[in-house]
Coordinates of C-alpha atoms in Angstrom, one line a residue:
A1 CA -0.1 0.0 0.0
M2 CA 1.1 3.6 -0.7
R3 CA 1.8 5.2 2.7
T4 CA 3.2 8.5 1.7
A5 CA 1.3 11.7 1.2
V6 CA 2.6 14.6 -0.9
L7 CA 1.6 18.0 0.2
I8 CA 2.3 20.7 -2.1
A9 CA 3.2 24.0 -0.4
C10 CA 2.5 26.7 -2.9
L11 CA 1.9 29.9 -1.0
T12 CA 3.3 31.4 2.0
G13 CA 1.7 34.0 4.2
A14 CA 3.7 36.2 6.6
A15 CA 3.4 38.0 10.1
A16 CA 2.1 41.6 9.9
F17 CA 4.3 44.4 10.2
A18 CA 4.9 45.8 13.5
P19 CA 3.3 49.1 14.2
S20 CA 5.3 51.9 12.9
S21 CA 5.9 53.6 16.2
F22 CA 7.4 50.2 17.5
L23 CA 9.9 50.0 14.6
P24 CA 13.4 51.3 15.1
S25 CA 14.1 54.5 13.3
T26 CA 16.8 54.3 10.6
R27 CA 17.5 58.2 10.3
V28 CA 16.8 59.6 13.7
R29 CA 20.1 59.9 15.5
A30 CA 22.4 62.5 16.7
P31 CA 24.6 64.1 13.9
V32 CA 28.2 62.8 13.8
Q33 CA 29.5 66.2 13.0
A34 CA 29.1 68.5 15.9
A35 CA 27.1 71.5 15.1
A36 CA 29.0 74.1 17.0
P37 CA 32.2 74.3 14.8
R38 CA 30.2 74.5 11.6
L39 CA 28.2 77.7 12.8
R40 CA 28.7 80.8 10.9
T41 CA 27.3 84.5 11.4
P42 CA 25.1 85.3 9.8
V43 CA 23.4 81.9 9.4
D44 CA 22.1 82.9 6.0
A45 CA 25.7 82.8 4.9
R46 CA 25.4 79.0 4.8
R47 CA 24.2 79.0 1.2
A48 CA 27.2 77.4 -0.5
R49 CA 26.0 78.5 -3.9
P50 CA 24.2 81.6 -4.0
V51 CA 21.4 81.7 -6.7
A52 CA 21.8 84.6 -9.3
A53 CA 18.9 86.8 -9.9
S54 CA 16.8 85.5 -12.8
S55 CA 13.5 86.7 -14.5
V56 CA 11.7 84.0 -12.6
R57 CA 12.8 85.5 -9.1
M58 CA 12.2 89.2 -9.9
Q59 CA 8.6 88.9 -11.1
T60 CA 5.9 89.2 -8.7
A61 CA 3.4 86.3 -9.0
T62 CA 0.0 87.1 -9.8
G63 CA -2.6 86.8 -7.0
V64 CA -0.2 85.7 -4.4
D65 CA -0.5 87.1 -0.9
I66 CA 3.2 87.2 0.1
A67 CA 2.5 88.4 3.6
A68 CA -0.3 85.6 4.3
L69 CA 1.9 82.8 2.8
T70 CA 5.1 84.1 4.8
R71 CA 3.0 84.1 8.0
A72 CA 1.7 80.6 7.2
A73 CA 5.1 79.2 6.3
N74 CA 6.5 80.5 9.9
E75 CA 3.3 78.9 11.6
A76 CA 4.1 75.6 9.6
R77 CA 7.6 75.8 11.1
G78 CA 6.2 76.4 14.4
L79 CA 4.0 73.2 14.2
A80 CA 7.1 71.2 13.1
M81 CA 9.2 72.5 16.1
D82 CA 6.3 71.8 18.7
S83 CA 5.6 68.3 17.4
I84 CA 9.1 67.2 17.1
A85 CA 9.9 68.8 20.5
A86 CA 7.0 66.8 22.0
A87 CA 7.8 63.5 20.5
K88 CA 11.5 63.9 21.4
S89 CA 12.3 62.6 17.8
G90 CA 11.9 63.5 14.3
H91 CA 13.7 65.7 11.6
L92 CA 13.4 69.5 11.9
G93 CA 15.5 70.3 8.9
L94 CA 13.2 69.8 5.9
P95 CA 10.0 71.2 7.5
L96 CA 11.8 74.4 8.3
G97 CA 13.9 74.6 5.4
C98 CA 10.9 74.1 2.8
A99 CA 8.2 75.9 4.4
E100 CA 7.7 78.5 1.8
I101 CA 7.8 75.7 -0.9
G102 CA 4.8 74.2 1.0
A103 CA 3.0 77.5 1.4
V104 CA 3.1 78.0 -2.4
L105 CA 2.1 74.2 -3.1
Y106 CA -1.0 74.0 -0.9
S107 CA -2.3 77.6 -1.5
D108 CA -1.6 78.4 -5.1
F109 CA -0.3 75.5 -7.1
L110 CA -1.7 72.1 -6.4
Q111 CA -5.0 71.3 -8.0
H112 CA -6.7 69.3 -5.1
N113 CA -9.8 69.3 -2.9
P114 CA -9.2 68.8 0.9
K115 CA -12.9 67.8 1.2
D116 CA -12.5 65.1 -1.5
P117 CA -9.0 63.7 -1.1
Q118 CA -9.6 61.0 -3.7
W119 CA -10.8 63.2 -6.4
L120 CA -9.9 61.5 -9.7
N121 CA -8.3 64.6 -11.3
R122 CA -6.2 65.8 -8.4
D123 CA -2.6 66.6 -8.4
R124 CA -0.5 64.2 -6.5
F125 CA 2.2 65.4 -4.1
V126 CA 4.8 62.9 -2.9
L127 CA 7.2 63.7 0.1
S128 CA 10.2 61.6 -1.1
G129 CA 12.1 62.6 1.8
G130 CA 9.8 61.0 4.2
H131 CA 11.7 61.8 7.3
G132 CA 10.5 65.4 6.9
S133 CA 7.0 64.2 7.3
M134 CA 6.1 67.0 9.8
F135 CA 6.3 69.2 6.6
L136 CA 3.4 67.2 5.1
Y137 CA 1.2 66.9 8.3
S138 CA 1.6 70.6 9.0
W139 CA 0.5 71.7 5.5
L140 CA -2.4 69.1 5.4
H141 CA -3.8 70.4 8.5
I142 CA -3.3 74.0 7.6
S143 CA -4.8 73.8 4.3
G144 CA -8.0 72.0 5.6
Y145 CA -7.6 68.1 5.2
D146 CA -9.3 66.2 7.9
L147 CA -6.2 66.1 10.1
P148 CA -7.1 67.6 13.4
M149 CA -4.5 69.5 15.6
K150 CA -4.7 66.7 18.2
E151 CA -3.4 64.4 15.6
V152 CA -0.4 66.9 14.7
K153 CA 0.3 66.9 18.4
N154 CA 0.3 63.1 18.3
F155 CA 3.3 63.1 16.0
R156 CA 5.1 59.6 16.0
Q157 CA 2.7 58.1 18.5
H158 CA 1.2 54.7 18.0
H159 CA -2.2 54.4 16.2
S160 CA -1.9 58.2 15.3
M161 CA -2.6 59.7 11.9
T162 CA 0.9 61.2 11.9
P163 CA 3.4 58.2 12.0
G164 CA 7.1 59.1 11.7
H165 CA 7.1 58.4 7.9
P166 CA 4.0 59.1 5.7
E167 CA 2.0 56.0 5.2
F168 CA -0.2 55.6 2.4
P169 CA -3.8 54.7 3.6
N170 CA -3.9 51.1 4.6
S171 CA -5.2 48.9 7.4
E172 CA -2.8 50.6 9.9
H173 CA -3.3 54.3 8.9
N174 CA -5.8 56.3 7.0
T175 CA -4.5 59.8 6.8
P176 CA -6.1 61.8 4.0
G177 CA -3.8 63.5 1.6
I178 CA -1.0 60.9 1.8
E179 CA -0.3 59.7 -1.8
A180 CA 2.6 57.2 -1.1
T181 CA 4.5 55.5 1.7
T182 CA 8.0 57.0 1.6
G183 CA 10.9 56.1 3.9
P184 CA 13.8 54.7 2.2
L185 CA 15.2 57.6 0.3
G186 CA 14.9 57.9 -3.5
Q187 CA 11.8 55.7 -3.6
G188 CA 9.4 58.6 -3.5
V189 CA 10.8 60.5 -6.7
V190 CA 10.3 57.3 -8.6
N191 CA 7.0 56.6 -7.1
A192 CA 6.2 60.0 -8.7
A193 CA 7.4 59.0 -12.1
G194 CA 5.1 56.0 -11.8
I195 CA 2.2 58.1 -10.6
A196 CA 2.9 60.4 -13.6
A197 CA 2.9 57.4 -16.1
A198 CA -0.5 56.3 -14.8
Q199 CA -1.9 60.0 -15.2
K200 CA -0.6 59.9 -18.7
M201 CA -2.4 56.5 -19.2
E202 CA -5.6 57.9 -17.9
Q203 CA -5.5 60.8 -20.2
A204 CA -4.9 58.7 -23.2
M205 CA -7.7 56.2 -22.2
F206 CA -10.3 58.6 -21.2
N207 CA -9.9 62.1 -22.5
T208 CA -11.7 62.9 -25.7
K209 CA -11.5 65.8 -28.3
D210 CA -14.6 67.2 -26.6
H211 CA -13.8 66.6 -23.0
T212 CA -10.4 66.8 -21.1
L213 CA -11.5 64.7 -18.0
F214 CA -7.7 64.3 -16.8
D215 CA -5.1 67.1 -16.8
S216 CA -3.3 66.4 -13.3
V217 CA 0.3 66.7 -12.6
T218 CA 2.6 65.0 -10.0
V219 CA 4.9 66.9 -7.7
A220 CA 7.5 65.2 -5.5
L221 CA 9.7 67.0 -3.0
C222 CA 13.3 65.4 -2.4
G223 CA 16.6 66.3 -1.1
D224 CA 20.1 65.6 -1.7
G225 CA 19.9 62.0 -0.2
C226 CA 17.1 61.0 -2.6
L227 CA 19.3 62.0 -5.7
Q228 CA 22.3 60.4 -4.3
E229 CA 20.3 56.9 -4.2
G230 CA 20.8 55.0 -7.4
V231 CA 17.1 54.2 -7.9
S232 CA 16.5 58.0 -8.5
A233 CA 18.8 57.8 -11.4
E234 CA 17.0 54.8 -13.0
G235 CA 13.7 56.5 -12.5
A236 CA 14.9 60.0 -13.9
A237 CA 16.1 58.2 -17.1
F238 CA 12.9 56.3 -17.5
A239 CA 10.8 59.5 -17.1
A240 CA 12.7 61.7 -19.4
H241 CA 12.9 58.8 -22.1
E242 CA 9.0 58.3 -22.0
G243 CA 8.4 62.0 -22.0
L244 CA 6.6 62.4 -18.6
D245 CA 6.2 66.2 -18.8
N246 CA 3.5 66.2 -16.1
L247 CA 6.3 65.2 -13.5
I248 CA 7.7 67.9 -11.3
I249 CA 10.6 67.2 -9.0
V250 CA 11.3 69.9 -6.3
Y251 CA 14.8 69.4 -5.3
D252 CA 15.5 70.9 -1.8
S253 CA 19.1 71.7 -2.4
N254 CA 20.6 72.7 1.0
D255 CA 24.0 71.4 0.5
V256 CA 23.7 69.4 3.7
T257 CA 23.6 65.6 4.5
L258 CA 23.1 63.9 7.8
D259 CA 26.9 63.2 8.6
K260 CA 28.6 66.3 7.0
M261 CA 28.0 69.0 4.5
A262 CA 27.1 67.5 1.1
E263 CA 30.3 68.7 -0.5
Y264 CA 32.0 65.8 1.7
T265 CA 30.3 63.1 -0.5
Q266 CA 29.2 64.7 -3.8
S267 CA 30.9 67.1 -6.3
E268 CA 28.7 66.4 -9.5
D269 CA 26.7 69.1 -11.1
T270 CA 23.0 67.8 -10.5
A271 CA 21.2 70.1 -12.6
A272 CA 23.6 69.5 -15.5
R273 CA 23.0 65.6 -14.9
Y274 CA 19.3 66.2 -15.1
T275 CA 19.6 68.3 -18.3
A276 CA 21.5 65.5 -19.7
Y277 CA 18.8 63.0 -19.0
G278 CA 16.5 65.2 -20.9
W279 CA 14.8 67.2 -18.0
E280 CA 13.9 70.7 -17.9
V281 CA 15.9 72.3 -15.1
V282 CA 15.4 75.6 -13.4
T283 CA 17.5 76.9 -10.2
I284 CA 15.8 79.4 -7.9
D285 CA 16.0 80.7 -4.3
G286 CA 13.6 78.2 -2.5
H287 CA 12.7 80.8 0.0
D288 CA 11.6 83.3 -2.7
I289 CA 7.7 82.7 -2.9
N290 CA 7.3 84.6 -6.1
A291 CA 10.1 82.4 -7.7
V292 CA 8.7 79.3 -6.4
K293 CA 5.1 80.1 -7.7
N294 CA 6.2 81.4 -11.2
T295 CA 8.5 78.5 -11.8
L296 CA 5.8 76.0 -10.8
D297 CA 3.1 77.6 -13.0
K298 CA 5.6 77.7 -15.9
F299 CA 6.2 74.1 -15.6
R300 CA 2.6 73.0 -15.4
A301 CA 2.0 75.0 -18.8
S302 CA 5.1 73.5 -20.5
K303 CA 4.1 70.5 -22.6
N304 CA 7.6 70.0 -24.1
G305 CA 7.8 66.2 -23.3
K306 CA 10.4 66.8 -20.6
P307 CA 10.0 66.1 -17.0
K308 CA 10.7 69.1 -14.7
L309 CA 13.2 69.5 -12.0
L310 CA 13.1 72.8 -9.9
V311 CA 16.4 73.3 -7.9
C312 CA 15.4 75.2 -4.8
K313 CA 18.5 76.3 -2.9
T314 CA 17.4 76.5 0.7
I315 CA 18.6 76.8 4.2
I316 CA 18.0 73.4 6.2
G317 CA 16.5 74.2 9.6
K318 CA 15.6 77.8 8.7
G319 CA 14.3 79.5 11.7
I320 CA 16.5 77.9 14.3
D321 CA 19.8 80.0 14.0
E322 CA 21.9 77.6 16.3
V323 CA 21.5 74.8 13.8
A324 CA 20.3 76.2 10.4
G325 CA 22.5 75.5 7.5
T326 CA 24.3 72.7 9.2
N327 CA 24.1 69.0 9.4
A328 CA 23.0 69.4 13.1
A329 CA 19.5 70.5 11.6
H330 CA 18.9 67.0 10.3
G331 CA 17.6 65.4 13.4
E332 CA 16.2 66.7 16.6
A333 CA 19.4 68.5 17.8
G334 CA 17.6 71.9 17.4
V335 CA 14.9 71.2 19.8
K336 CA 16.4 72.8 22.8
Y337 CA 16.5 76.1 20.8
V338 CA 12.7 76.0 19.8
T339 CA 11.5 78.3 22.4
E340 CA 13.7 81.1 21.4
A341 CA 13.3 80.4 17.6
K342 CA 9.5 80.6 17.9
K343 CA 9.8 84.1 19.5
K344 CA 11.9 85.3 16.8
L345 CA 9.2 84.1 14.4
G346 CA 6.5 85.8 16.4
L347 CA 5.0 82.5 17.6
T348 CA 4.0 82.8 21.4
E349 CA 1.7 80.0 21.9
P350 CA 2.3 76.2 21.3
W351 CA 1.2 74.7 18.0
Q352 CA 0.1 78.4 16.9
V353 CA -1.9 78.7 13.8
S354 CA -3.5 82.2 13.5
Q355 CA -7.2 82.7 12.6
D356 CA -5.9 84.8 9.9
T357 CA -4.2 81.8 8.2
Y358 CA -7.1 79.5 8.7
K359 CA -9.3 82.2 7.1
Y360 CA -6.8 82.6 4.3
F361 CA -6.8 79.0 3.5
E362 CA -10.6 78.9 3.8
G363 CA -10.7 81.2 0.8
V364 CA -8.3 78.9 -0.9
Q365 CA -10.6 76.0 -0.5
K366 CA -13.4 78.0 -1.9
R367 CA -11.4 78.9 -5.2
L368 CA -10.2 75.2 -5.4
S369 CA -14.0 74.0 -4.9
S370 CA -15.1 76.2 -7.9
K371 CA -12.6 74.5 -10.1
Y372 CA -13.8 71.1 -8.5
D373 CA -17.4 71.8 -9.2
A374 CA -16.5 72.9 -12.9
W375 CA -14.8 69.6 -13.4
K376 CA -17.6 67.6 -12.1
Q377 CA -19.7 69.2 -14.7
T378 CA -17.2 68.2 -17.3
Y379 CA -17.4 64.7 -15.9
N380 CA -21.2 64.6 -16.2
N381 CA -21.0 65.6 -19.8
W382 CA -18.2 63.3 -20.7
K383 CA -20.1 60.5 -19.1
S384 CA -23.3 61.1 -21.1
A385 CA -21.3 61.3 -24.3
N386 CA -18.9 58.2 -23.5
A387 CA -21.1 55.5 -21.8
D388 CA -18.5 52.6 -22.5
K389 CA -15.6 54.7 -21.4
A390 CA -17.6 55.8 -18.2
K391 CA -18.4 52.1 -17.2
L392 CA -14.7 51.2 -17.6
L393 CA -13.6 54.1 -15.5
E394 CA -16.1 53.3 -12.8
M395 CA -14.9 49.8 -12.7
L396 CA -11.2 50.8 -12.4
Q397 CA -12.1 53.3 -9.7
K398 CA -13.9 50.6 -7.6
K399 CA -10.9 48.1 -8.2
H400 CA -13.2 45.4 -9.5
T401 CA -11.8 42.1 -10.7
P402 CA -13.8 39.1 -11.6
S403 CA -14.4 36.4 -9.0
A404 CA -11.7 33.6 -8.9
A405 CA -14.5 31.1 -10.0
D406 CA -15.2 33.3 -13.1
M407 CA -11.6 33.8 -13.9
F408 CA -11.0 29.9 -13.6
K409 CA -13.9 29.2 -15.9
A410 CA -12.7 31.7 -18.6
I411 CA -9.1 30.2 -18.9
P412 CA -8.9 26.8 -20.6
E413 CA -6.9 23.9 -19.6
I414 CA -3.2 24.8 -20.5
S415 CA -1.3 21.8 -21.4
K416 CA -2.9 18.4 -20.7
G417 CA -0.3 15.7 -21.4
K418 CA 2.4 18.0 -22.3
D419 CA 5.4 19.2 -20.1
I420 CA 6.2 22.8 -20.5
A421 CA 7.9 25.4 -18.2
T422 CA 5.9 27.4 -15.8
R423 CA 7.1 30.7 -17.3
E424 CA 5.7 29.4 -20.7
A425 CA 2.4 28.6 -19.1
G426 CA 2.4 32.0 -17.7
S427 CA 2.7 33.6 -21.2
I428 CA -0.6 31.9 -21.9
V429 CA -2.2 32.7 -18.7
I430 CA -1.3 36.4 -18.7
N431 CA -3.1 37.1 -22.0
H432 CA -6.3 35.6 -20.3
I433 CA -5.7 37.7 -17.5
S434 CA -5.4 40.9 -19.4
D435 CA -8.8 40.1 -21.0
L436 CA -10.4 39.6 -17.7
V437 CA -8.7 42.3 -15.8
P438 CA -8.5 45.5 -18.2
Q439 CA -6.5 47.3 -15.6
F440 CA -3.6 44.6 -15.6
L441 CA -0.5 46.0 -16.8
S442 CA 2.7 44.0 -17.4
G443 CA 6.3 45.4 -17.7
S444 CA 9.8 43.9 -17.7
A445 CA 13.3 44.9 -17.0
D446 CA 14.4 44.2 -20.6
L447 CA 13.3 40.5 -20.5
H448 CA 9.9 40.3 -22.0
G449 CA 11.3 37.6 -24.3
S450 CA 12.8 35.5 -21.5
N451 CA 10.2 36.1 -18.7
K452 CA 7.3 35.4 -21.4
N453 CA 5.0 38.1 -19.9
Y454 CA 4.3 40.1 -23.0
I455 CA 0.5 41.0 -23.5
K456 CA -0.3 40.4 -27.1
N457 CA -2.4 43.3 -28.7
G458 CA -1.8 45.2 -25.5
G459 CA 0.3 47.9 -27.0
N460 CA 3.6 49.4 -25.6
F461 CA 3.6 52.2 -23.1
G462 CA 5.4 55.5 -23.8
R463 CA 6.4 57.8 -26.6
G464 CA 8.1 57.3 -29.9
F465 CA 8.4 54.0 -32.0
D466 CA 5.4 52.1 -31.7
K467 CA 4.4 53.2 -28.3
T468 CA 1.4 55.1 -26.9
Y469 CA 0.3 56.2 -23.4
A470 CA -2.5 53.7 -23.5
G471 CA -0.2 50.8 -24.0
K472 CA -0.2 47.9 -21.4
N473 CA 3.5 46.7 -21.8
F474 CA 6.0 48.6 -20.1
Y475 CA 9.7 48.6 -21.3
F476 CA 11.5 49.6 -18.0
G477 CA 15.1 48.8 -19.3
I478 CA 17.7 47.3 -17.3
R479 CA 16.5 49.1 -14.1
E480 CA 15.1 46.5 -11.6
H481 CA 14.8 48.8 -8.8
G482 CA 13.5 51.6 -10.8
M483 CA 10.8 49.1 -12.1
G484 CA 9.8 48.2 -8.6
A485 CA 9.5 51.7 -7.5
I486 CA 7.5 52.8 -10.6
M487 CA 5.2 49.8 -10.2
N488 CA 4.4 51.2 -6.7
G489 CA 3.7 54.7 -8.3
I490 CA 1.3 53.1 -10.6
A491 CA -0.5 51.3 -7.9
F492 CA -0.3 54.4 -5.6
H493 CA -2.2 56.2 -8.4
G494 CA -5.1 53.8 -7.9
L495 CA -6.7 52.9 -11.4
F496 CA -4.3 50.2 -12.6
R497 CA -2.8 47.0 -11.3
P498 CA 0.9 46.8 -12.3
S499 CA 3.1 43.6 -12.8
G500 CA 6.8 43.5 -13.6
A501 CA 9.3 40.8 -14.5
T502 CA 12.9 39.8 -14.1
F503 CA 14.9 36.9 -13.4
L504 CA 14.5 35.9 -9.8
V505 CA 18.2 36.1 -9.1
F506 CA 17.9 39.9 -9.8
V507 CA 14.9 40.5 -7.5
D508 CA 17.3 41.7 -4.7
Y509 CA 18.0 44.9 -6.8
M510 CA 14.4 45.8 -6.2
R511 CA 13.9 44.5 -2.7
A512 CA 13.4 47.8 -1.0
S513 CA 10.5 48.7 -3.4
I514 CA 8.9 45.2 -2.6
R515 CA 9.1 45.9 1.0
V516 CA 7.4 49.2 0.6
A517 CA 4.6 47.7 -1.6
S518 CA 4.0 45.1 1.2
L519 CA 3.8 47.7 3.8
A520 CA 1.7 49.9 1.7
E521 CA -0.6 47.0 0.7
L522 CA -0.2 47.6 -2.9
P523 CA -1.6 45.0 -5.4
C524 CA 1.7 44.6 -7.3
T525 CA 2.7 41.4 -9.1
Y526 CA 6.3 40.2 -9.5
I527 CA 6.8 37.7 -12.2
L528 CA 10.2 36.2 -11.3
T529 CA 11.5 33.4 -13.7
H530 CA 14.5 31.1 -14.0
D531 CA 14.0 30.2 -10.3
S532 CA 16.6 27.5 -9.4
I533 CA 19.6 25.6 -10.2
G534 CA 17.7 24.5 -13.1
V535 CA 19.1 27.6 -14.9
G536 CA 22.1 25.3 -15.2
E537 CA 24.9 26.5 -17.5
D538 CA 24.5 30.2 -16.5
G539 CA 26.4 29.2 -13.3
P540 CA 26.1 30.2 -9.7
T541 CA 25.7 33.9 -10.2
H542 CA 22.3 33.2 -11.8
Q543 CA 21.2 30.3 -9.6
P544 CA 18.8 31.9 -6.9
V545 CA 19.2 29.0 -4.5
E546 CA 18.4 31.2 -1.4
T547 CA 16.2 33.9 -3.0
T548 CA 12.9 32.4 -2.6
A549 CA 13.3 31.8 1.1
S550 CA 14.3 35.6 1.4
L551 CA 11.2 36.7 -0.2
R552 CA 9.1 34.7 2.1
V553 CA 10.2 36.5 5.2
I554 CA 9.0 39.9 3.8
P555 CA 5.7 40.6 5.7
N556 CA 2.5 40.8 3.8
L557 CA 4.2 39.5 0.5
D558 CA 2.6 36.4 -0.9
V559 CA 5.0 34.2 -2.5
I560 CA 3.8 31.4 -4.9
R561 CA 6.0 28.8 -6.7
P562 CA 3.5 26.8 -8.9
A563 CA 4.5 23.2 -9.8
D564 CA 2.8 23.0 -13.3
P565 CA 0.8 24.9 -15.7
E566 CA -2.5 24.6 -13.7
E567 CA -1.1 25.7 -10.6
T568 CA 0.4 28.6 -12.6
V569 CA -3.2 29.5 -13.5
G570 CA -4.1 29.6 -9.9
A571 CA -1.1 31.6 -9.0
Y572 CA -1.9 34.4 -11.5
V573 CA -5.7 34.3 -10.5
H574 CA -4.6 34.7 -6.9
S575 CA -2.4 37.6 -7.7
Q576 CA -5.5 39.5 -9.2
Q577 CA -7.7 38.6 -6.5
R578 CA -5.4 40.4 -3.8
K579 CA -6.4 43.8 -2.9
D580 CA -4.4 44.1 0.2
G581 CA -0.8 43.4 -0.8
P582 CA 1.6 42.3 -3.4
T583 CA 2.3 38.7 -4.8
A584 CA 5.5 37.2 -6.2
L585 CA 5.1 34.5 -8.8
I586 CA 8.2 32.2 -8.9
L587 CA 8.3 30.4 -12.3
T588 CA 10.8 27.8 -14.1
R589 CA 12.9 28.2 -17.1
Q590 CA 12.9 24.5 -17.7
N591 CA 10.0 22.2 -18.4
V592 CA 8.3 20.7 -15.6
K593 CA 6.0 17.5 -15.5
T594 CA 2.2 18.4 -15.8
L595 CA 0.5 16.8 -12.8
D596 CA -2.2 15.0 -14.8
S597 CA -2.9 12.5 -11.9
V598 CA -4.3 15.5 -10.0
P599 CA -7.6 17.1 -11.3
V600 CA -7.3 20.6 -13.0
Q601 CA -9.7 22.3 -10.3
T602 CA -7.9 20.8 -7.5
R603 CA -4.5 22.3 -8.7
R604 CA -5.9 25.6 -9.5
E605 CA -8.0 26.0 -6.3
G606 CA -5.3 24.4 -4.2
V607 CA -2.9 27.4 -4.9
L608 CA -5.5 29.8 -3.6
K609 CA -5.6 27.8 -0.2
G610 CA -1.8 27.8 0.0
A611 CA -1.2 24.1 -0.3
Y612 CA -3.1 20.9 -1.0
V613 CA -2.7 17.2 -1.0
A614 CA -1.4 16.2 -4.3
R615 CA -1.4 12.2 -3.5
K616 CA -3.0 10.8 -0.4
E617 CA -1.8 7.8 1.5
S618 CA -3.6 4.5 0.9
G619 CA -2.7 2.9 4.2
D620 CA -1.1 4.1 7.7
L621 CA 0.5 7.5 7.1
K622 CA 4.2 7.1 7.9
L623 CA 5.7 10.1 6.0
I624 CA 4.6 13.4 4.5
I625 CA 6.8 15.0 1.8
L626 CA 6.4 18.8 1.4
A627 CA 7.4 20.2 -1.8
A628 CA 6.7 23.3 -4.1
G629 CA 7.5 24.3 -7.7
S630 CA 9.8 22.1 -9.8
E631 CA 10.6 19.8 -7.0
V632 CA 6.9 18.6 -6.7
Q633 CA 7.6 16.2 -9.9
H634 CA 10.2 14.6 -8.0
A635 CA 8.4 14.4 -4.8
M636 CA 5.5 12.6 -6.7
A637 CA 7.9 10.2 -8.3
G638 CA 9.6 9.3 -5.0
A639 CA 6.2 8.9 -3.3
A640 CA 5.3 6.3 -6.0
A641 CA 8.6 4.4 -5.9
P642 CA 8.3 0.9 -4.4
R643 CA 9.5 0.7 -0.8
R644 CA 11.3 -2.1 1.0

């Protein structure tokens, strides 16, 4: 009698992330370089490269109340000082150094509606330097989002709406106005490229000659650290190549990093580098409200096929003279000087926001509401004239996907009696998935031909050649990390479900992006082929013997390694059923045995359960064999072998 059962373990779940307030901070620490020796008088002399006067700076921005915005900027500085002092941790530098930028963004530039944070045609703002989160929380509160003062005071506390780094609305946090989870530097600027790509796609899919339904832009705020990270270079090259002229990166260029002044670790001309990528670049004084407003307005109007980089020369920690312009401003070292600093800014109360500022931003909200109401009328007219497009948009907005049962019914049996690689099976399944889930997108880091994940008749995304912005296939180039961060941006945007492919052994290049997707509960799919020593003659550099195990330990990442074509169907269906996190599909290059002895339905549905019994014992149970992926065929053969 056969006494061995074979249990196929396809899917692993994982423990939930620890609450953000319990996680160790990676960037809150005392500066290595002591502040005192670096101080100069006056503090404003810390600007290493003064910005020459330009036409942008000298013009007065139309309709801008400089006095009101200056007052609001100083009050935003005060909120950051008080919240960081109360939390006894945090980063003062960016919120204080970029206050004028925030005042312009939230009063006179961003197309948004604090009363409807999910408005489809809103501009997106991404704080790439997430450690400066009090910048974002201060401006969300001041501009009228549902972020009450008690939450601003609760900065960095467990279960508050103001965690240490911004977190995209998920099961742990639901802070309105947060467009992306940012933490590891550089991720946010590339997330912004992904959001901008999704905006281009929605424009191509839904705008008509009679109705411009979508015309939004994406703005990201970053610093020297973000642009030193390699992923930002990958994203910058992609954005320029694909003509994402709706992407604006505001570079907080304060010449300071955490350990030392930036000149200690960088000497390149960043503006020239981005010009070489194909970006439109302008350098201004980041504390000049007129210059910030005028340049941003020109960037919005520019449809030249170039993403935009606004280099803002700023003073880190501006407002606290004892640390301003030095690396000591990076953390909370300036907290002990807060009381005197606030007095100099005219702030006499803790967490002070004047009624004049609240009233001013109520006026801003009224102005924004009139634009919002006009858009709603455009939407209604568009909907009446474009019933099919309206139905599709509503489905995408609701994030609808067919049930697993309906998807299984629509996908025929893949390869009965024929042994094929699971990546080959995936090439068949993915085209059925595309038909069933129109928001499904598929990209690859220059390996469409090897990963077998190309959507036939899906078109290619981008500009030039045979590309359009409605294309469903993304050519990311040899940029795995950039691919992962761009996918996250597309998912943050909310209408589309991105997937991206590479060899499994290269997934470590994009691990940081996968971890963020897991934390943010994004429905991304990673198609990772060439999964084992079966890669063979490529040698050990391409044999990912430890990689699957390393993916399984990432909280909230589902990892599926199907054993045959029908399990591959189940794996893809599961990935499209998930709405609370990403899925990694681990596929073979080599052919595997089709498990014809197991019913098709059992194999497909077994994946959804995580594991199933492929061969049951026929007598007393003596041994259980656990296997997944290409090892299942060997486990089945071993279980059937005669025993002594």
